[in-house]
Short mmCIF file of C-alpha atoms and ligand atoms in Angstrom, two decimals:
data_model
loop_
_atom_site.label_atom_id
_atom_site.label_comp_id
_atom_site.label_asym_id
_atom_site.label_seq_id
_atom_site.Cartn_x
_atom_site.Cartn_y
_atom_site.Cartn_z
CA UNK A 1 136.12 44.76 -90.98
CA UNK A 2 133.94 42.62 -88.28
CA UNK A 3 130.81 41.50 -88.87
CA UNK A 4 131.43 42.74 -92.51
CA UNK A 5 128.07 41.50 -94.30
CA UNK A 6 126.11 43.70 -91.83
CA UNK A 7 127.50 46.83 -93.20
CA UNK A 8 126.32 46.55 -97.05
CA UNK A 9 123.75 49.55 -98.23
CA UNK A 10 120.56 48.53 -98.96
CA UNK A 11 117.34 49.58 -100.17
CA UNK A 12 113.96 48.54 -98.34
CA UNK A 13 111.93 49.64 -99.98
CA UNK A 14 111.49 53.89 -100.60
CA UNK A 15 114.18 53.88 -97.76
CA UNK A 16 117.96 53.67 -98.56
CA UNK A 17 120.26 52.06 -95.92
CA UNK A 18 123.92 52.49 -95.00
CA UNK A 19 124.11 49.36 -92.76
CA UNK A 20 121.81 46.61 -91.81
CA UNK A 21 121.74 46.68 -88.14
CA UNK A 22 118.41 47.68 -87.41
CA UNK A 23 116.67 48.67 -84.18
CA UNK A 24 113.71 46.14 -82.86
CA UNK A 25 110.62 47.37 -81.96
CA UNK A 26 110.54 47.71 -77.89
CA UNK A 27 107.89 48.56 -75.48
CA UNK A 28 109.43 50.66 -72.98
CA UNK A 29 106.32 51.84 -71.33
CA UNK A 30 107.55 55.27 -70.80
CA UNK A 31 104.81 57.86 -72.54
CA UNK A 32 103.77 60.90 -70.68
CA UNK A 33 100.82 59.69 -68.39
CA UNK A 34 98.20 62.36 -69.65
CA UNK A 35 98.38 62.41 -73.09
CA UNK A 36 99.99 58.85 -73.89
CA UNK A 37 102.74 60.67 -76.22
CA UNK A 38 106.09 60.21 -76.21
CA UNK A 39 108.06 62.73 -73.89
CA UNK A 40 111.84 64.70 -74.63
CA UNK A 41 113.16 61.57 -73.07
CA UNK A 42 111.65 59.10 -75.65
CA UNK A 43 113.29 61.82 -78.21
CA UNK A 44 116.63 61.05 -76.55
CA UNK A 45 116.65 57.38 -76.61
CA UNK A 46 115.82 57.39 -80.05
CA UNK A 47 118.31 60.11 -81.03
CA UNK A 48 121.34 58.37 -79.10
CA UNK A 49 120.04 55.25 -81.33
CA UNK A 50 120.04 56.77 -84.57
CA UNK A 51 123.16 56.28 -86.80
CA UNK A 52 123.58 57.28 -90.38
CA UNK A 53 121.59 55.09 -92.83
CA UNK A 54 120.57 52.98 -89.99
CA UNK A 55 117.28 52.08 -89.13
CA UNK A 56 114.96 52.16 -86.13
CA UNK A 57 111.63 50.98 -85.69
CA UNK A 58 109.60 52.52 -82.84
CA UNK A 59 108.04 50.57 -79.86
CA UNK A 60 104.68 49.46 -80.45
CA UNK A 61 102.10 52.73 -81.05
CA UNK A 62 98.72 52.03 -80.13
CA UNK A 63 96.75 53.25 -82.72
CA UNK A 64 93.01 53.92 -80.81
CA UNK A 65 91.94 53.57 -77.14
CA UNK A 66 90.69 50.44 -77.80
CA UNK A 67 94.17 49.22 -78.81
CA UNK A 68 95.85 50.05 -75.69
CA UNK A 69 96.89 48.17 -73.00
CA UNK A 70 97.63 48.45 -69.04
CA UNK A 71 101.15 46.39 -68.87
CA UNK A 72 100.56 45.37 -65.12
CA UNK A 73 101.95 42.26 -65.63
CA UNK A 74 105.27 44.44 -64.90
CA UNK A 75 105.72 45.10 -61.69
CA UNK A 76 108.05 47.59 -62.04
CA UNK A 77 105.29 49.43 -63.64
CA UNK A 78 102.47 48.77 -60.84
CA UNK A 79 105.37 50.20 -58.46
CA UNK A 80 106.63 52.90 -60.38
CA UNK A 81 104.05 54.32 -63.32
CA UNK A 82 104.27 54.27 -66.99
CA UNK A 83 102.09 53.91 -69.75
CA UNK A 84 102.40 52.73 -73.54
CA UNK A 85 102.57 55.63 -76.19
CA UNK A 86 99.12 56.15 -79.13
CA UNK A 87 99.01 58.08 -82.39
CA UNK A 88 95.62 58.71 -82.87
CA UNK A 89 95.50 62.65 -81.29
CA UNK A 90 97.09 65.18 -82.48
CA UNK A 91 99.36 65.89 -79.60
CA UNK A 92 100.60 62.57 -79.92
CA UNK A 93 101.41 63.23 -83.77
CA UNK A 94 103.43 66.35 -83.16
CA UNK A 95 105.53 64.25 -80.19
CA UNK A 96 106.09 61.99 -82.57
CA UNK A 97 107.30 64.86 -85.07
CA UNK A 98 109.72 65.99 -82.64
CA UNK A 99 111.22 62.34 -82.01
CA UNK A 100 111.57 62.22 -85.82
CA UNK A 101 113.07 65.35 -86.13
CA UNK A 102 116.22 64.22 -83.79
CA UNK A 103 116.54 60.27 -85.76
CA UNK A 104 116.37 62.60 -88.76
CA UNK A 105 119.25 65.17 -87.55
CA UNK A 106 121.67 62.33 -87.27
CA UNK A 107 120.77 60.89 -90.78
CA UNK A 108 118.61 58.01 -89.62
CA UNK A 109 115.44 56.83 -90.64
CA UNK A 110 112.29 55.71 -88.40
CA UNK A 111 109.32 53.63 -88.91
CA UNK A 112 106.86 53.88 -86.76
CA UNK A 113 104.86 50.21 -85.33
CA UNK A 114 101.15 50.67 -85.48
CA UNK A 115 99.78 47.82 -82.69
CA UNK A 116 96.22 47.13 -81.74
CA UNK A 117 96.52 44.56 -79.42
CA UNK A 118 92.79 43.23 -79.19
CA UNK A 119 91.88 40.93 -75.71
CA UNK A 120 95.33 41.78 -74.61
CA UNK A 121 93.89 45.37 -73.78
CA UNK A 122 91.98 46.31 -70.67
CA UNK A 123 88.38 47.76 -69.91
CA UNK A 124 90.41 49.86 -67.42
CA UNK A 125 91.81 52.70 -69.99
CA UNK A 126 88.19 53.95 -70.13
CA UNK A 127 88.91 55.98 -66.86
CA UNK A 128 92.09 57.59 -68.54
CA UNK A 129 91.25 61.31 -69.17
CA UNK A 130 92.25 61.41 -72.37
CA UNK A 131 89.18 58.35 -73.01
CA UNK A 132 86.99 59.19 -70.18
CA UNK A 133 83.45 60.73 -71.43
CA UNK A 134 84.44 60.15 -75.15
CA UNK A 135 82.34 57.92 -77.41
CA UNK A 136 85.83 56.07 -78.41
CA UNK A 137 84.72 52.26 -78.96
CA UNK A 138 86.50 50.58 -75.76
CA UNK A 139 88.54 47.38 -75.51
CA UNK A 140 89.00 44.28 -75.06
CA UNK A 141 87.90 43.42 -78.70
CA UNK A 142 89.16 40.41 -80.53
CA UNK A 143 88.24 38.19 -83.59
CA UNK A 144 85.84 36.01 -81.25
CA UNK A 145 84.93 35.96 -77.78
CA UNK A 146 87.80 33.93 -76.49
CA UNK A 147 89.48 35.00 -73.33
CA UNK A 148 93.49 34.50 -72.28
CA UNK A 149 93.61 32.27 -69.91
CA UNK A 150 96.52 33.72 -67.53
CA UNK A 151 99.79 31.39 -66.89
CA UNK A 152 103.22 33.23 -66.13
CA UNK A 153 106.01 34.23 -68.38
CA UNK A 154 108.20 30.84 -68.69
CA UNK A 155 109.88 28.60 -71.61
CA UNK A 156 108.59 29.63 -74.52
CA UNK A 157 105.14 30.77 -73.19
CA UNK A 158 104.65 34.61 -72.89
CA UNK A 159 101.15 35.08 -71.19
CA UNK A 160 99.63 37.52 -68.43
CA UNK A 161 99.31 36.65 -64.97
CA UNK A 162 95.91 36.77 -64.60
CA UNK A 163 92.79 35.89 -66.43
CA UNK A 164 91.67 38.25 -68.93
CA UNK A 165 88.38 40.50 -69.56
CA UNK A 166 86.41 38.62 -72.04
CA UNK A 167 86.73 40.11 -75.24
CA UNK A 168 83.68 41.59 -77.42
CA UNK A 169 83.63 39.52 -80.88
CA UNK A 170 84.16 42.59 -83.31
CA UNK A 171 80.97 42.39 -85.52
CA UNK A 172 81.77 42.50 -89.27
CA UNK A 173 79.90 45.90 -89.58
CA UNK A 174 82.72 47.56 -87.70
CA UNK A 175 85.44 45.96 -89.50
CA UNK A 176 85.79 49.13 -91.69
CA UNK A 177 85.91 51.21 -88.34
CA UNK A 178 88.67 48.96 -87.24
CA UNK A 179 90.41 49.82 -90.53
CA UNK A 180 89.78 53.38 -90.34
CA UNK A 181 91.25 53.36 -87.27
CA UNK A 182 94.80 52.04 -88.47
CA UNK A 183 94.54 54.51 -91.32
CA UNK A 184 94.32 57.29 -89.04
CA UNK A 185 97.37 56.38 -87.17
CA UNK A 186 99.07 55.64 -90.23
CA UNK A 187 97.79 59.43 -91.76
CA UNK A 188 99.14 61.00 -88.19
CA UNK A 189 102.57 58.52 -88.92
CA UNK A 190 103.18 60.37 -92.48
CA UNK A 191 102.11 63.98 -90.85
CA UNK A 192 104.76 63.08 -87.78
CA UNK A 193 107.91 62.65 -91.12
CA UNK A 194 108.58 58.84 -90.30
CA UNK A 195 109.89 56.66 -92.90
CA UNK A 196 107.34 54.61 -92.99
CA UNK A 197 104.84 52.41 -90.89
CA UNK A 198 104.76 48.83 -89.47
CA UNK A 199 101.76 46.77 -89.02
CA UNK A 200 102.44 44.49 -85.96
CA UNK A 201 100.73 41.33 -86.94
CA UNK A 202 102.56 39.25 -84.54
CA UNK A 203 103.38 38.27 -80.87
CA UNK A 204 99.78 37.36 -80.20
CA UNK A 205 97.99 40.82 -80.50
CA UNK A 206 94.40 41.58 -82.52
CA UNK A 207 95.75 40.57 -86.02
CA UNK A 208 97.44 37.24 -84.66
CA UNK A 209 93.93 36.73 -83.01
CA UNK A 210 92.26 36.80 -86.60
CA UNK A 211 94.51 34.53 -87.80
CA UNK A 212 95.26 31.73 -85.75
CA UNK A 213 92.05 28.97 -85.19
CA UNK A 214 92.61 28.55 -81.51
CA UNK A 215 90.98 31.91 -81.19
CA UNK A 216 89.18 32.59 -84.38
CA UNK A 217 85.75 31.13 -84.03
CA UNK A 218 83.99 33.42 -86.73
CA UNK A 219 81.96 31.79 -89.59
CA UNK A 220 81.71 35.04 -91.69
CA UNK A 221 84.72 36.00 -94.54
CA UNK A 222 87.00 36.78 -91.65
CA UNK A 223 86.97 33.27 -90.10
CA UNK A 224 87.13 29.47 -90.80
CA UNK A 225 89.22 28.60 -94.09
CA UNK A 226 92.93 30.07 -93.72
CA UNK A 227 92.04 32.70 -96.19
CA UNK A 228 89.28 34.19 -94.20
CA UNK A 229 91.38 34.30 -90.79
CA UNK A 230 94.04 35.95 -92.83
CA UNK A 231 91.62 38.29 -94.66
CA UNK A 232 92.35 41.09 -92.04
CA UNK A 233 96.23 41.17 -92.52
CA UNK A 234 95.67 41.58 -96.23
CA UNK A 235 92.49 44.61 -95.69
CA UNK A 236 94.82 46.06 -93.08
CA UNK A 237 97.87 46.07 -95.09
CA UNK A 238 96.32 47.05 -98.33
CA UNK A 239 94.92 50.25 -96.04
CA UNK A 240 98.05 51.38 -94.90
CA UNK A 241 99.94 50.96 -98.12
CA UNK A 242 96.88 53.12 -99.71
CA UNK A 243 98.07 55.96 -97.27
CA UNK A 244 102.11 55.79 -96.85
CA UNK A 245 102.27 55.06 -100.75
CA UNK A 246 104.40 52.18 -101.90
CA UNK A 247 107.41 50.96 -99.99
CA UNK A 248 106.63 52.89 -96.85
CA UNK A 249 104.99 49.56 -94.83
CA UNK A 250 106.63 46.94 -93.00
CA UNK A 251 104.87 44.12 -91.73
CA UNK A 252 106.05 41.23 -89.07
CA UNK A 253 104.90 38.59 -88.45
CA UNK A 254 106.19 35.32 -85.87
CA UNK A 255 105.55 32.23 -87.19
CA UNK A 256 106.07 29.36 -85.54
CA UNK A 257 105.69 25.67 -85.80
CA UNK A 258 104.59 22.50 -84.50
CA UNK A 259 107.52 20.77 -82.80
CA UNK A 260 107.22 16.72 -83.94
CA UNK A 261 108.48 15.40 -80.71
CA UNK A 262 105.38 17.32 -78.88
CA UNK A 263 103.01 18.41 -81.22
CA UNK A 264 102.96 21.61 -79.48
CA UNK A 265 104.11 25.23 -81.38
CA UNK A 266 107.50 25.95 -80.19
CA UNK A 267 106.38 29.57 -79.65
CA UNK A 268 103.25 30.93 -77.92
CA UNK A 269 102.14 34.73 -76.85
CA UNK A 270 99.15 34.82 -75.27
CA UNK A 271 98.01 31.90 -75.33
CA UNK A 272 97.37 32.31 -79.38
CA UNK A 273 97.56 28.93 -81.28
CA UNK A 274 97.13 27.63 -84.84
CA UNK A 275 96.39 24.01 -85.94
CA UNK A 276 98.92 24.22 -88.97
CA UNK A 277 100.95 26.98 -88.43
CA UNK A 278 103.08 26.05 -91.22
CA UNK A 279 100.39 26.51 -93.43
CA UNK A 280 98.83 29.58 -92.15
CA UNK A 281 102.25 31.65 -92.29
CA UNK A 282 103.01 30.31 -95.90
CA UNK A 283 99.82 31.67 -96.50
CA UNK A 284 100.54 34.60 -95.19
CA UNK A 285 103.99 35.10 -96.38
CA UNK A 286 102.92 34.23 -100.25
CA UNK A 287 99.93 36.65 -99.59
CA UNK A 288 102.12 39.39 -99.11
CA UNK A 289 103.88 39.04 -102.00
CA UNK A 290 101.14 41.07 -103.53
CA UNK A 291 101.57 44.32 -101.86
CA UNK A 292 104.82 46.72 -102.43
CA UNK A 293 105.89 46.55 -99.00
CA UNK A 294 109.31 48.03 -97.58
CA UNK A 295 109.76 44.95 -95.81
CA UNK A 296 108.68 41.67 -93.92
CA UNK A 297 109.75 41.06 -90.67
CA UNK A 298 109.95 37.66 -89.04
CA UNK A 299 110.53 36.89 -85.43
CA UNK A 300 112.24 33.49 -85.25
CA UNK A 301 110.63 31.38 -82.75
CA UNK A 302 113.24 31.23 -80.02
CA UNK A 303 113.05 33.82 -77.93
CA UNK A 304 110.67 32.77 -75.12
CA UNK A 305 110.00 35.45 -72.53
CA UNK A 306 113.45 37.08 -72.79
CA UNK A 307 113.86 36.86 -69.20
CA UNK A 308 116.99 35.72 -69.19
CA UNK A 309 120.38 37.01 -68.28
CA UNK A 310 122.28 36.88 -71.60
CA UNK A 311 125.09 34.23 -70.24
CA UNK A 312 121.93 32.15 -69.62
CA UNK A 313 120.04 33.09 -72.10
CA UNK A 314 119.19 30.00 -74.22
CA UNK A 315 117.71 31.73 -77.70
CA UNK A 316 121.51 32.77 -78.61
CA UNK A 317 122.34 29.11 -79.21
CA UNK A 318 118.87 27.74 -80.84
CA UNK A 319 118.69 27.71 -84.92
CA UNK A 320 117.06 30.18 -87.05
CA UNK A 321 113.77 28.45 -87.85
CA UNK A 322 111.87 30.86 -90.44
CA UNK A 323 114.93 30.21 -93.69
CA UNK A 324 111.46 28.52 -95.07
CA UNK A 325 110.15 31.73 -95.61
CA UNK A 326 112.95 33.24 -97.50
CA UNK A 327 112.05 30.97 -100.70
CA UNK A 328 108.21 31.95 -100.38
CA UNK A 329 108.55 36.01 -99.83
CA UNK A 330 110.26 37.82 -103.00
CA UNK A 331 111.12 41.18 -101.02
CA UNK A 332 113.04 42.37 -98.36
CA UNK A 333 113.54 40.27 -95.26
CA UNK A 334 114.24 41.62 -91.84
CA UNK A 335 115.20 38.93 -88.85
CA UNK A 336 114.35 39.54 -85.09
CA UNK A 337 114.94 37.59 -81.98
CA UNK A 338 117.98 35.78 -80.29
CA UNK A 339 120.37 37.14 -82.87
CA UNK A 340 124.30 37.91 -81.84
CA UNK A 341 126.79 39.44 -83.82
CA UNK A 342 128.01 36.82 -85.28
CA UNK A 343 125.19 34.39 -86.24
CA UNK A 344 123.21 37.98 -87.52
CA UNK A 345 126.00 38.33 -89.74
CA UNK A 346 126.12 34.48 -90.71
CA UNK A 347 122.31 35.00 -91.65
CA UNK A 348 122.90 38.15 -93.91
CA UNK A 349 126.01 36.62 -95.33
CA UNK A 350 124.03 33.51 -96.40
CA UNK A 351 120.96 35.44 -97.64
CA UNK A 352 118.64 33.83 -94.48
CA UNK A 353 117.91 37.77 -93.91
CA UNK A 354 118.44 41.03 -95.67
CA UNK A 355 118.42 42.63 -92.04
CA UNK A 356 118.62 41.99 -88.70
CA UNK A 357 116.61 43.68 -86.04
CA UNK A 358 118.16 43.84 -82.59
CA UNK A 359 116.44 44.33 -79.45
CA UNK A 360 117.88 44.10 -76.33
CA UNK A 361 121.68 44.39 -77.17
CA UNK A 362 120.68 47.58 -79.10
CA UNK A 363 118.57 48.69 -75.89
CA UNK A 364 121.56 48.53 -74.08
CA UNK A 365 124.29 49.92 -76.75
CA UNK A 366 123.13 53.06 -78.19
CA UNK A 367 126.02 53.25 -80.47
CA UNK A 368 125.49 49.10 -81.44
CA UNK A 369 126.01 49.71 -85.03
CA UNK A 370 129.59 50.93 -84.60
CA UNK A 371 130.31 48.41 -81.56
CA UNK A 372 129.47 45.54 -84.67
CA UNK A 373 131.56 47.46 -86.99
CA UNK A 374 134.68 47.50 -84.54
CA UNK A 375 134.31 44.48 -82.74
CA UNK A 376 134.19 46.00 -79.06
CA UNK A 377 132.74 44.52 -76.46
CA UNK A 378 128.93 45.31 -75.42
CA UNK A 379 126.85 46.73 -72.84
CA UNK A 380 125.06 43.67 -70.69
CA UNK A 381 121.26 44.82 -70.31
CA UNK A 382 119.54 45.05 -67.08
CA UNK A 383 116.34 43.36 -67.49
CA UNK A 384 115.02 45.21 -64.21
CA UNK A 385 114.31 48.68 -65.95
CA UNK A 386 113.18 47.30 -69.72
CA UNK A 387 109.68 48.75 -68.79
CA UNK A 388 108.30 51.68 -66.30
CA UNK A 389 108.94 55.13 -65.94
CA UNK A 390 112.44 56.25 -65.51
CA UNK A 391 115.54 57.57 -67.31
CA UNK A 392 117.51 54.41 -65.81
CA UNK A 393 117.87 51.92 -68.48
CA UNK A 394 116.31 53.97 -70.70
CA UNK A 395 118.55 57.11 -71.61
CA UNK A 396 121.93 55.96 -69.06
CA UNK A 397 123.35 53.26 -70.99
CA UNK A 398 126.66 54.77 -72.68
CA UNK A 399 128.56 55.14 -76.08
CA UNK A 400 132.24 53.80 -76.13
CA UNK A 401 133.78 56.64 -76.03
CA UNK A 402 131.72 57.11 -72.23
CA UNK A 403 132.94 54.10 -71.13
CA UNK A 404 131.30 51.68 -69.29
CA UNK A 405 130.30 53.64 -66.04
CA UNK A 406 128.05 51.25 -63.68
CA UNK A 407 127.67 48.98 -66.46
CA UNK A 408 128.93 45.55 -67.29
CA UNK A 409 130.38 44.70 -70.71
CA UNK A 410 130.66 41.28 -72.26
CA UNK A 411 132.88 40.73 -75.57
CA UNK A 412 130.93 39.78 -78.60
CA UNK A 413 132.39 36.50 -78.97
CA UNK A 414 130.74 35.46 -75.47
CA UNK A 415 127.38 35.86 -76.25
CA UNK A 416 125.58 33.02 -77.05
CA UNK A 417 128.78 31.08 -75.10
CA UNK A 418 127.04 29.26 -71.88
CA UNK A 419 128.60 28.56 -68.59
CA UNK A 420 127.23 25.09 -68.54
CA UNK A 421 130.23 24.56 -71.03
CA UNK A 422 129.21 26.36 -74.59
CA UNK A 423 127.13 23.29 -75.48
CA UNK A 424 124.94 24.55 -78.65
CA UNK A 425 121.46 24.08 -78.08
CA UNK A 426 119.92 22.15 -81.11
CA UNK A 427 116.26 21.41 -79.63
C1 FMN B 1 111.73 45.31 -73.64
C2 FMN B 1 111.17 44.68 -74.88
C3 FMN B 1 110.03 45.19 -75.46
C4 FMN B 1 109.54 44.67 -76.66
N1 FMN B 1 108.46 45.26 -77.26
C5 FMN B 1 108.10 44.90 -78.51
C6 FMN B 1 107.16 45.67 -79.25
O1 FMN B 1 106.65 46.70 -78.79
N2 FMN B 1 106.86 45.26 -80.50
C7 FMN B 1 107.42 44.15 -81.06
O2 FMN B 1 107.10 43.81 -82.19
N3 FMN B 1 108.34 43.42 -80.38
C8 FMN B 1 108.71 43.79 -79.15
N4 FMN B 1 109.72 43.10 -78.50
C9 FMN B 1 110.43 42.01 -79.20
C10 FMN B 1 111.68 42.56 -79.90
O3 FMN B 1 111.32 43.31 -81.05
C11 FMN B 1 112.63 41.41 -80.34
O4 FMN B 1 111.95 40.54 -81.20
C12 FMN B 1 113.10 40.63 -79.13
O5 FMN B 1 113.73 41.49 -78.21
C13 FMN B 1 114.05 39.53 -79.50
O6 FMN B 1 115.19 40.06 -80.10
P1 FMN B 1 116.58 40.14 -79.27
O7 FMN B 1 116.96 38.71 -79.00
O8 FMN B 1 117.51 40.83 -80.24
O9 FMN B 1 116.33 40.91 -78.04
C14 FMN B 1 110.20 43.58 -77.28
C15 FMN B 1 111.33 43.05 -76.67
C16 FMN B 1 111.84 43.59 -75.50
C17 FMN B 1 113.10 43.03 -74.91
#
């Protein structure tokens, strides 16, 4: 068989697995306008994703109004409409129920990603009607009053265009709100029948914001020493494992480093930085040792603003950075981010990762589990519809058996090849 180490059972957790190939989280910015749930279509794209014993893990859910953002740093989204999907009404949860119901039919299993993404959110969402005239606490929030400072989308920088809303410094009184507010999401999860829940404590967003010192100003027990900026992650996680019960909570996380030759981090979203990252996410990492989670996810610090075509698409040939981790975490260890067949099954083969998450190849093969199993070539992703409203690129791409249609396919062994002469990238 291809790809063979990819297609071991495991266990993560409560959740038994058939196969490792797992679906990334992805924004697709496609919920129903009014009520910020997912719609019949998100049900589809999910569905066509699901395999037996495979796993998915939802786009980001925002889990209040205050965790929501306006993506118009997309234009595709300015042009043609499209909003990010909540779970904090009760609409929202029975969507949800019905997009679990169809991963479920097919014998897969589905976690749901609870994001707050703190300054990253808007003012504007108070004129939505589902906010408008309610008393729900309104964003941007963060850690401290630190703005983004806007820069565009380039190396391995992944910032808004524009300069950002200050954000209100959460006061420590409303800390327990805060957590009250991911509980809720995580009770409406459970109600909805996922698998399970994932706190998104990476990629820059309100948990990131706690823990990294280039924004974290506080001087109460949620800032200064490494143990008070990470104080947050542990509340948060310990309140979401309280309500899913044990190994029903993922967690990811995207550490990155300080690269020697520039003593800048290799990997930046939103213009979040740490001192010592390497001691922060050890910190973190060891921390979670403590809770019975079903997993830990890592993004590996490659993958830039994944704006590349995939022949020029540079993250295929960088190294896996995170294999630290693997010694300091004792559970089960999921890998996202500039992964191809073959060096995702090098990594599970040589124990770097239990799984590997797959975003965009997955995005554009619904059936990517059984392409890795055979070997057949892949669907190339169009990069033009990843977010906005719209059933292109979203619920078009085909199975093999459909054939390729419109679409361009690329064999597995190509990816990660370069037409500048399959030089590997070592930087
Ligand atoms: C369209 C798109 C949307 C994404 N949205 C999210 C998200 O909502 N939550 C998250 O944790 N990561 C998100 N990511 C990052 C992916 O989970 C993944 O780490 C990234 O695509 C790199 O993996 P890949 O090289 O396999 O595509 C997104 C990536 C893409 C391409």
């Amino acid at each position: 068989m291809i790809n063979a180490a990819l297609f071991h059972p495991i266990t993560t957790g409560r959740i038994a697995l058939q196969h490792r190939v797992v679906l990334a989280p992805m924004t697709r910015i496609r919920a129903d306008e009014l009520t910020l749930a997912p719609t019949e279509q998100t049900a589809t794209y999910y569905e066509q994703r699901a395999s037996a014993g495979g796993l998915l893990i939802t786009e980001a859910v925002h889990i209040s109004p205050e965790a929501t953002p306006i993506w118009t740093i997309y234009q595709r989204v300015t042009e043609k409409g499209g909003q990010v999907p909540g779970i904090w009404t009760e609409t929202q949860m029975e969507a949800w129920r019905a997009v679990v119901a169809r991963v479920h039919a097919k014998g897969g299993r589905i976690i749901c990603q609870l994001l707050h993404t703190g300054r990253v959110a808007q003012p504007e969402i108070a004129q939505h009607p589902l906010v408008k005239g309610t008393d729900a606490p309104l964003p941007p929030v963060s850690s401290s009053a630190t703005a983004i400072e806007a820069s565009n989308e380039t190396g391995n920088q992944y910032n808004w265009d524009k300069g950002a809303t200050l954000p209100r410094a959460l006061p420590i009184d409303e800390i327990p709100r805060l957590i009250a507010d991911y509980r809720h999401a995580a009770s409406l999860a459970r109600r909805a029948g996922f698998d399970g829940v994932e706190l998104h404590a990476a990629h820059g967003y309100l948990i990131e914001q706690f823990m990294n010192d280039g924004v974290n100003q506080r001087s109460d027990r949620y800032g200064g020493r490494l143990e008070n900026r990470c104080r947050l992650l542990f509340d948060v996680v310990a309140a979401l494992v309280d309500e899913m019960g044990p190994g029903r909570v993922g967690v990811r996380l995207s550490p990155t480093h300080l690269d020697p030759e520039t003593g800048h981090s290799r990997q930046v979203y939103f213009g979040v930085r740490d001192g010592d990252p390497l001691a922060l996410y050890t910190h973190a990492v060891e921390g979670l040792n403590a809770f019975p989670l079903a997993y830990l996810m890592l993004t590996e610090p490659r993958v830039g603003g994944l704006s590349q075509s995939p022949e020029a698409e540079d993250a295929y040939r960088h190294p896996m950075r995170n294999r630290g981790y693997r010694d300091l975490y004792d559970g089960v260890l999921v890998g996202a981010g500039g992964f191809t067949p073959s060096t995702a099954t090098a990594a599970v083969a040589d124990g770097s990762y239990d799984l590997i998450a797959f975003g965009r190849w997955f995005l554009s093969n619904p059936d990517l589990p059984e392409r890795l199993r055979q070997g057949a070539d892949l669907t190339v992703y169009e990069r033009e519809t990843f977010y906005g409203a719209g059933a292109e690129g979203y619920i078009d791409y085909p199975n093999l058996e459909q054939g390729p249609g419109r679409f361009t396919t690329m064999p597995q062994s190509l990816i990660g090849g370069s037409l500048r002469g399959n030089r590997p990238v070592t930087t």
